[in-house]
Coordinates of C-alpha atoms in Angstrom, one line a residue:
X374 CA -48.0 17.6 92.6
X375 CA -45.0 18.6 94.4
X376 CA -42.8 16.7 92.7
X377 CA -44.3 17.8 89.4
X378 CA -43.2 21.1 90.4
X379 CA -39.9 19.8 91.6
X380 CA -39.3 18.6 88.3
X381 CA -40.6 21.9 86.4
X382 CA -37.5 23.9 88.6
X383 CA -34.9 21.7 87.8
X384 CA -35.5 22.5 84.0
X385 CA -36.1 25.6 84.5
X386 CA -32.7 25.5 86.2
X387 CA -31.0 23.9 83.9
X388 CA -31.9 25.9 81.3
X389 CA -31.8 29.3 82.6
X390 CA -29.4 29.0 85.2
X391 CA -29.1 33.0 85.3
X392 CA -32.6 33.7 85.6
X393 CA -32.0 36.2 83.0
X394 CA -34.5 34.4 80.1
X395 CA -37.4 33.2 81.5
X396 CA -37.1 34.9 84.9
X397 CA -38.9 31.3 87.0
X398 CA -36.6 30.2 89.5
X399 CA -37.8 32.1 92.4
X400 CA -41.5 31.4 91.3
X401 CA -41.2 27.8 90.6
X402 CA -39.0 27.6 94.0
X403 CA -41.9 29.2 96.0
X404 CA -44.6 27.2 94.5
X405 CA -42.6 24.6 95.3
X406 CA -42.3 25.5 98.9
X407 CA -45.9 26.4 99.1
X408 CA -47.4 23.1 98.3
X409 CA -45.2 21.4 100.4
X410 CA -46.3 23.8 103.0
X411 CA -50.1 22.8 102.1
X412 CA -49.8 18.9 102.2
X413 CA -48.3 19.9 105.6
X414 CA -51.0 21.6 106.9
X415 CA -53.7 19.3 105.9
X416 CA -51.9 15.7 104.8
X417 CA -53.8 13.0 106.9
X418 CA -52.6 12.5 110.5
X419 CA -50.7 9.1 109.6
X420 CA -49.1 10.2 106.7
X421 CA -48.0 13.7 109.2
X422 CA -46.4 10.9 112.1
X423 CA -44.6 9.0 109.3
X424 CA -43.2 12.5 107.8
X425 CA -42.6 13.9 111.5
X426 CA -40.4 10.8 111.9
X427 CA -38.1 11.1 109.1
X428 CA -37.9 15.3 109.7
X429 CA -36.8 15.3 113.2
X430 CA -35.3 18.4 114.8
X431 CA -31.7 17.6 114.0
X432 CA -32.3 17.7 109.9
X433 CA -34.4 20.9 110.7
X434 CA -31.7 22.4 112.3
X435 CA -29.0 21.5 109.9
X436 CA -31.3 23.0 107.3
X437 CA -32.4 26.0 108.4
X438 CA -28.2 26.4 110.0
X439 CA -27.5 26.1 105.9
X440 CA -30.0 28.0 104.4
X441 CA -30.8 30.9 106.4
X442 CA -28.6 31.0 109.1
X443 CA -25.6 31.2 107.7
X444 CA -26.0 32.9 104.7
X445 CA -27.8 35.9 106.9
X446 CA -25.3 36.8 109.3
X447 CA -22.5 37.0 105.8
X448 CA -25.0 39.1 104.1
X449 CA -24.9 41.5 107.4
X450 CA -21.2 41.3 107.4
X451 CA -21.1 42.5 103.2
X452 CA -24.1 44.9 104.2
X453 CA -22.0 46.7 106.9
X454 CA -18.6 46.7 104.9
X455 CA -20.2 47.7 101.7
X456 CA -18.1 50.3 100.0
X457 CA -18.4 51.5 96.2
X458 CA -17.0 48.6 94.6
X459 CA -19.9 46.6 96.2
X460 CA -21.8 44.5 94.0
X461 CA -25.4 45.3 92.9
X462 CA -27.4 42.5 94.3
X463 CA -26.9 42.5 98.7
X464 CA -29.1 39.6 99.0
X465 CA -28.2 37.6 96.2
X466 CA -25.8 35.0 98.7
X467 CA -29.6 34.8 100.6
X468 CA -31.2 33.8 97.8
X469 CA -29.1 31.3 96.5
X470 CA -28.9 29.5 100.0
X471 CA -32.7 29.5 100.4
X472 CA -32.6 26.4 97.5
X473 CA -31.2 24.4 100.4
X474 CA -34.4 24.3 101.6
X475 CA -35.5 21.8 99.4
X476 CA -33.8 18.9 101.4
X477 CA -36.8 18.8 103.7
X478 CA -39.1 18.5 100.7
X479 CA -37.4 16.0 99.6
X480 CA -37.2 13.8 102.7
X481 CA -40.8 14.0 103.8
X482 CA -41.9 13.7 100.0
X483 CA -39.6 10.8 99.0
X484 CA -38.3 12.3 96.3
X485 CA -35.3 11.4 94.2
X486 CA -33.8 14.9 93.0
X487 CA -30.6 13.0 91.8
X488 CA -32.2 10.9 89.4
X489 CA -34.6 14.0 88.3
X490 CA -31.2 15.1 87.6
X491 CA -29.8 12.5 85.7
X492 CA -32.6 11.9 83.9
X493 CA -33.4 15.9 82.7
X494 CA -29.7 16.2 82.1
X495 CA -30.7 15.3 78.7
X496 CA -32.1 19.0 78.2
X497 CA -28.5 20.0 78.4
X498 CA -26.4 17.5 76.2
X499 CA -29.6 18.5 73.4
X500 CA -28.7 22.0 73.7
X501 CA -25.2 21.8 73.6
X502 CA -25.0 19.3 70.3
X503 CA -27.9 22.0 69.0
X504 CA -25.2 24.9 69.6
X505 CA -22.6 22.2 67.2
X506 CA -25.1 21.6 64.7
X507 CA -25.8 25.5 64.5
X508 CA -21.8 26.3 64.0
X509 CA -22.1 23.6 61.0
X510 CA -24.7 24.8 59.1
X511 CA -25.2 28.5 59.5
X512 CA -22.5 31.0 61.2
X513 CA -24.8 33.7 61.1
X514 CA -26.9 31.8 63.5
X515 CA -24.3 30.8 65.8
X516 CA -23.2 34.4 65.9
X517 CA -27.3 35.5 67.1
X518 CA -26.8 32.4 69.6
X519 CA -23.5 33.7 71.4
X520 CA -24.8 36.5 71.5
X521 CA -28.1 35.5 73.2
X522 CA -26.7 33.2 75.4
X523 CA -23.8 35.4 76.5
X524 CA -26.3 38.2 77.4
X525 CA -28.5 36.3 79.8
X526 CA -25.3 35.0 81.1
X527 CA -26.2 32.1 80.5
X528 CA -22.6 30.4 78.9
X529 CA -20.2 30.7 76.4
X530 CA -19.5 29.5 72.9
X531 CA -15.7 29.7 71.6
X532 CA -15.8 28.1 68.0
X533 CA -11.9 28.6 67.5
X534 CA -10.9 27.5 70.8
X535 CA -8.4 24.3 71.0
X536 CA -7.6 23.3 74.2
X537 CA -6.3 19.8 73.8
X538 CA -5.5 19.7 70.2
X539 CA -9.1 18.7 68.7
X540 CA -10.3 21.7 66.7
X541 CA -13.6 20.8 68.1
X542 CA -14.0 24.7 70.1
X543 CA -16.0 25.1 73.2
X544 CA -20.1 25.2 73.3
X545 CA -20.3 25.9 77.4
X546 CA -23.7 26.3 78.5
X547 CA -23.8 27.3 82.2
X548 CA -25.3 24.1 83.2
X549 CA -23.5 21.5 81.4
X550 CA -21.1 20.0 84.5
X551 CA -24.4 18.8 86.0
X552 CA -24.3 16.0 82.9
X553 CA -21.4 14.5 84.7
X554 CA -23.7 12.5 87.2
X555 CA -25.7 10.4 83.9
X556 CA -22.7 9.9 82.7
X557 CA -21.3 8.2 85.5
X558 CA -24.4 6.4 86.1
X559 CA -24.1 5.0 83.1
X560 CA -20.7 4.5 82.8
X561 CA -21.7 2.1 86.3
X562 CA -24.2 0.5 84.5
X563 CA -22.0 -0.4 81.1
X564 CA -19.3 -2.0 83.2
X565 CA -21.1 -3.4 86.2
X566 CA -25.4 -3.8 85.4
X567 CA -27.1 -6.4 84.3
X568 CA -26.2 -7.9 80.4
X569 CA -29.4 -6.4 79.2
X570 CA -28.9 -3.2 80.2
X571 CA -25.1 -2.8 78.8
X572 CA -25.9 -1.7 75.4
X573 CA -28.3 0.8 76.3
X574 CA -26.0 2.5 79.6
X575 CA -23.1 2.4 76.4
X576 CA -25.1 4.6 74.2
X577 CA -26.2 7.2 76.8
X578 CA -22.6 6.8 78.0
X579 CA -21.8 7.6 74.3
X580 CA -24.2 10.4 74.5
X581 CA -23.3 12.0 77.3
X582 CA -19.6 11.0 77.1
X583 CA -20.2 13.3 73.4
X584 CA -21.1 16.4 74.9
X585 CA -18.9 16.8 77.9
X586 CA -16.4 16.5 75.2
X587 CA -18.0 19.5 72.9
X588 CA -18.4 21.7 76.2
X589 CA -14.5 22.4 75.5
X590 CA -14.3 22.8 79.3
X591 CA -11.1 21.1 80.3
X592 CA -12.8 20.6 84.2
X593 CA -15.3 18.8 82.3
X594 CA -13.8 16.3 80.0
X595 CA -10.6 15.6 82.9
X596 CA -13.6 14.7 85.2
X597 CA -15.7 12.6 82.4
X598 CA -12.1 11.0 81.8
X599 CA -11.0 10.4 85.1
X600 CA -14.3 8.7 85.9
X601 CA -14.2 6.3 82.8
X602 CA -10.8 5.7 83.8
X603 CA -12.1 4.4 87.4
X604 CA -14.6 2.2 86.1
X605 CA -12.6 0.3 83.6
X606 CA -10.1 0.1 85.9
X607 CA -12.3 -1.5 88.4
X608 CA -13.9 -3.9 85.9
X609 CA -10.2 -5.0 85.2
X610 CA -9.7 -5.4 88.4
X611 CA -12.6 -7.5 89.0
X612 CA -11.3 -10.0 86.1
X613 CA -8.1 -10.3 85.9
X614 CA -7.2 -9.3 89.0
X615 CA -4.9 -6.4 91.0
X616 CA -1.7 -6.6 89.4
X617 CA -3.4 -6.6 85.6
X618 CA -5.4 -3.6 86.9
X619 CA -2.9 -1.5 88.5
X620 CA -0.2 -2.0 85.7
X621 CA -2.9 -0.4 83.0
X622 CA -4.0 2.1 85.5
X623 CA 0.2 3.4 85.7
X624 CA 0.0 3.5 81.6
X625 CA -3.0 5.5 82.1
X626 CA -1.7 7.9 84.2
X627 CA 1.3 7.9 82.4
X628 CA -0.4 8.5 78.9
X629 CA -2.5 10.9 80.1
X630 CA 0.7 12.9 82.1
X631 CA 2.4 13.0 78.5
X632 CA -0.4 14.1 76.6
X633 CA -3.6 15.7 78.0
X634 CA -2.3 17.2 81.5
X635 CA 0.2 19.6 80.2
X636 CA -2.1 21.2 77.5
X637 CA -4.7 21.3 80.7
X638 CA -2.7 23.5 83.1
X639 CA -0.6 25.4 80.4
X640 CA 0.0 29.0 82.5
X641 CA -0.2 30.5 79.2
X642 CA -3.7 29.3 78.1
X643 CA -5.7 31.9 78.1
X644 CA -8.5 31.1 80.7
X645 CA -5.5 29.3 82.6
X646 CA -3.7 33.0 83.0
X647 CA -6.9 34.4 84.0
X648 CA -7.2 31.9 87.1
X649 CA -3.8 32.6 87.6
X650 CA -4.5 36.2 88.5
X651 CA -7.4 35.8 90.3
X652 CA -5.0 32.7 92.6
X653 CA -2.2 35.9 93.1
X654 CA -4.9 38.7 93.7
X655 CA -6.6 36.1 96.6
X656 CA -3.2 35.3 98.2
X657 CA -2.6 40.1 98.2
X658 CA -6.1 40.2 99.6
X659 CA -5.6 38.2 102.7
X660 CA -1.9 39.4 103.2
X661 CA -3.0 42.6 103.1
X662 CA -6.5 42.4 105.0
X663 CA -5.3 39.1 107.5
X664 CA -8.9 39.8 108.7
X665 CA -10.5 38.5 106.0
X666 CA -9.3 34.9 107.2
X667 CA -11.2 35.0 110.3
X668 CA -15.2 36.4 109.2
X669 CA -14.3 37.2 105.4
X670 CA -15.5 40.1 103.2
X671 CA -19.2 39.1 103.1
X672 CA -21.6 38.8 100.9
X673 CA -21.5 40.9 97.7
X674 CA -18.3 42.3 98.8
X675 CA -15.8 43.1 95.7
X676 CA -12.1 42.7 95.5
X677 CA -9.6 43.7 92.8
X678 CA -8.5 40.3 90.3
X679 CA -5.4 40.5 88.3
X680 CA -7.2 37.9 86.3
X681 CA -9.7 40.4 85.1
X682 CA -7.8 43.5 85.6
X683 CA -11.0 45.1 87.2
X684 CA -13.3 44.6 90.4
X685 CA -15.5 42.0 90.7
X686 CA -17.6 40.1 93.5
X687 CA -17.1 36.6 92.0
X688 CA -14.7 34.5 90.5
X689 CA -14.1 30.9 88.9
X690 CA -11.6 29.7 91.7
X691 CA -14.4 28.6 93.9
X692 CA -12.3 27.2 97.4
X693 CA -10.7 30.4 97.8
X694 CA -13.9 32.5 97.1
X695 CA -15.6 30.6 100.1
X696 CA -12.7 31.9 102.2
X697 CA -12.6 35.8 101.0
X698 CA -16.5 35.6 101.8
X699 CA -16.8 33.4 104.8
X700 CA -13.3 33.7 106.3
X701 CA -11.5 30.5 106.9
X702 CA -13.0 28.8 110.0
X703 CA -16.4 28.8 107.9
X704 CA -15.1 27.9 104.6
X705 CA -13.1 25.0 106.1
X706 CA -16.9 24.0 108.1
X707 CA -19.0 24.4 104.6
X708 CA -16.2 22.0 102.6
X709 CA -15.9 19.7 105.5
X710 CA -19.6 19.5 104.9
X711 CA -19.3 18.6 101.5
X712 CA -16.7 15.6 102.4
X713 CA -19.3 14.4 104.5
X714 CA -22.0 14.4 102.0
X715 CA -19.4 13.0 99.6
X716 CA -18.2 9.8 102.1
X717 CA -22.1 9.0 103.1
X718 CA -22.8 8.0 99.7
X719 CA -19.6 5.7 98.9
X720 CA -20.8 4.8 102.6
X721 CA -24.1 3.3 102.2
X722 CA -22.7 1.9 98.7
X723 CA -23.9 4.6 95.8
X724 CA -20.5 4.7 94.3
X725 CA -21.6 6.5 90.9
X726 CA -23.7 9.0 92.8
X727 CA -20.2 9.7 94.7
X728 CA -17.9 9.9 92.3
X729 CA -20.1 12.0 90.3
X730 CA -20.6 14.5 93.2
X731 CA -16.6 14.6 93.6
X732 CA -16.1 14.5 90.3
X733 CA -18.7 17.6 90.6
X734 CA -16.8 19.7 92.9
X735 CA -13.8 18.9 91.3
X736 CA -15.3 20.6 88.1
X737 CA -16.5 23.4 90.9
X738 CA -13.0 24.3 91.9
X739 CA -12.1 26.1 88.7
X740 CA -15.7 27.0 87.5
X741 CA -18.9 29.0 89.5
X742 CA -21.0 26.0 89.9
X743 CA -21.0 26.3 93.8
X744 CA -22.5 29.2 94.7
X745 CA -25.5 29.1 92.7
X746 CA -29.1 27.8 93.0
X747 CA -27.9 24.8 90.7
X748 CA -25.3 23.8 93.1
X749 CA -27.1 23.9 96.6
X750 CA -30.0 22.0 94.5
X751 CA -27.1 19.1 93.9
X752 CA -25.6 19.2 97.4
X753 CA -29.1 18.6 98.6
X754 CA -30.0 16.0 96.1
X755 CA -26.4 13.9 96.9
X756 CA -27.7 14.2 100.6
X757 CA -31.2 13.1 100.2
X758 CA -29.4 10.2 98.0
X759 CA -27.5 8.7 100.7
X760 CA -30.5 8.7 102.8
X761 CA -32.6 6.8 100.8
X762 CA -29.8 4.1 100.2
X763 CA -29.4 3.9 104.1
X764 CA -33.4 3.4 104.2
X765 CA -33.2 0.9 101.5
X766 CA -30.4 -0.3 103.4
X767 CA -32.6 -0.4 106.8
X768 CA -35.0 -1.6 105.1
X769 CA -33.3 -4.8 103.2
X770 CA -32.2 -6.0 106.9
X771 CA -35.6 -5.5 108.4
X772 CA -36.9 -7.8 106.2
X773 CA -33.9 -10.9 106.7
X774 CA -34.0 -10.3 110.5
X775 CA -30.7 -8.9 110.6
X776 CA -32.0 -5.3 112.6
X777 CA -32.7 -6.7 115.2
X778 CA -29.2 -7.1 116.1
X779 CA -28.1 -3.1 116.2
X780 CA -30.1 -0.1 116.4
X781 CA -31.4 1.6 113.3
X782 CA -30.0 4.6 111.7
X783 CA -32.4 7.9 112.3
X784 CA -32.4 10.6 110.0
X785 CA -31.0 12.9 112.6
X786 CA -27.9 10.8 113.0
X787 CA -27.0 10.2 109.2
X788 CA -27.4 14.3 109.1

């Protein structure tokens, strides 16, 4: 039941990231909560000691630090300095912590939110070669889809855009950096699974590969790219050895430094020029207001972007929103958290998990995908990954006698 309802928010997530269209996040997120809540309450006493031992009072503390903590003392700090250029939603940075809530669901329930993911990813590679297909046949109904999607906020469809030279335009809907993590899955799978699983991780790899390209996002197809890139390199590697692999690897980087690099970061590029401004209207903010690098602005707090030319309480340069909001000490804690998250997992050995979540933030750095329901939903779901290769991990020695030898990893400890 839970993790029917688990299931039922990701898509709803992925599909209406802005909560503009269909207006379920909170509710499925509540129900969500709620059942858990219920199967607390009156789960058999067994099944309670076996949950009680995986949610001990570090991971409780770590969570409710994350999600409530936190985020309520920064929403005080944006409350008290609010001015008139103050954004309309005080509680919004609240809200959109809360989701980090789910990592104790997810422990105690066993569930796998990273390969719910992967696996309703899907959703958003349909929608975007739907948004292709509609360009194709009928501009009349591409012009009632931009203007749908763009009102619910929702993405951003740019036929005549050419960033690196394709003609192919850009179909972004909100959601569609999430599609990174099948793709590297799949991508592992092609060059390292089993024989009889090749063909089929190709296609999806295919698939996937397909619609990062037609997002025209360059974050997106530089992180699809760069991860492709690692894995035949490191199937190379594996065959014909070091020297083979790093001697293609320096033609790759040299290729890729000729021809896709400097139509990425072109200063004249319009979304480039944009960023640009909101970089040089960051780095005026804190000289001017040196305050703001110790406790921030807070939540909902505005400032003025060059790269708009207007006030605004968010921006796509994600690292250096974390410090106007948080100030630096906290900023530098929250990514140092994210590092963590990011080494567990090439850790306890689930390298296309990692490299997707890097890959992920990556992607984050120039685009609003942090600080968002969808986001905190991920960091927890990369979390609750590692943790159930460590238990696998646990588990695997148990059985061939090799635990007995050193002391098991808790939950609290891995937190």
């Amino acid at each position: 039941m839970v993790r029917g309802c688990v299931v039922l928010l990701v898509i709803v997530l992925l599909i209406d990231p802005s909560d503009m269209m269909l207006h379920l996040k909170m509710p499925f997120f509540a129900l969500v909560m709620l059942l858990w809540l219920y199967r607390q309450v009156w789960v058999s006493s067994q099944i309670r000691r076996e949950r009680d031992r995986r949610l001990n009072r570090s991971v409780w503390i770590a969570t409710l630090v994350v999600a409530l903590v936190i985020p309520s003392i920064w929403t005080l700090i944006g409350i008290i300095s609010a001015n008139v250029h103050s954004g309309d939603t005080p509680f919004g940075l609240l809200k959109t912590f809360l989701f980090f809530l789910i990592v104790p669901v997810l422990i105690s329930e066993r569930i796998d939110l990273m390969a719910i993911i992967e696996k309703s990813s899907v959703l958003v590679a349909v929608i975007t070669f739907l948004l292709v297909a509609a360009s194709l046949i009928s501009p009349q109904l591409l012009i009632g889809l931009l203007f749908f999607i763009m009102d619910h906020r929702n993405g951003i469809i740019t036929p005549d855009r050419n960033v690196f030279g394709l003609g192919l335009g850009e179909f972004y809907y909100s959601t569609c950096p999430i599609m990174i993590f099948p793709f590297s899955r799949h991508c592992w799978t092609m060059m390292e699974g089993r024989a009889g699983c090749r063909i089929g991780a190709a296609t999806l790899c295919v698939f996937f590969g397909s619609a990062l390209l037609l997002t025209g996002a360059r974050a997106n197809i530089l992180a699809a790219l760069c991860l492709l890139f690692f894995f035949v390199l490191r199937r190379i590697r594996k065959s014909a050895g070091w020297a083979t692999a790093l001697m293609i690897g320096v033609l790759m980087v040299t290729a890729a430094a000729v021809t896709v690099v400097p139509r990425a970061v072109n200063p004249r590029e319009g979304s480039n020029a944009i960023k640009l401004g909101h970089i040089h209207s960051y780095e005026e903010e804190f000289n001017e207001r040196p305050s703001v690098l110790l406790w921030g602005e807070g939540a909902n707090s505005a400032f003025y972007s060059e790269g708009f030319k207007a006030w605004t309480t968010v921006t796509e340069v994600t690292y250096l929103e974390l410090v106007r909001i948080f100030g630096l000490p906290m900023a530098a804690l929250l990514c140092a958290g994210l590092v963590w998250v990011a080494s567990r997992l090439f850790i306890r050995g689930a390298l296309a998990t990692g490299l997707a979540f890097v890959a992920y933030l990556g992607i984050a750095s120039s685009n609003p995908l942090l600080l968002n329901s969808m986001g905190f939903l991920v960091v927890g779901a990369a979390y609750v990954h590692a943790q159930r290769c460590a238990e696998a991990e646990r588990q695997q020695n148990t059985e061939h006698g090799v635990w007995a030898k050193a002391p098991p990893l808790s939950v609290a400890s891995d937190f």
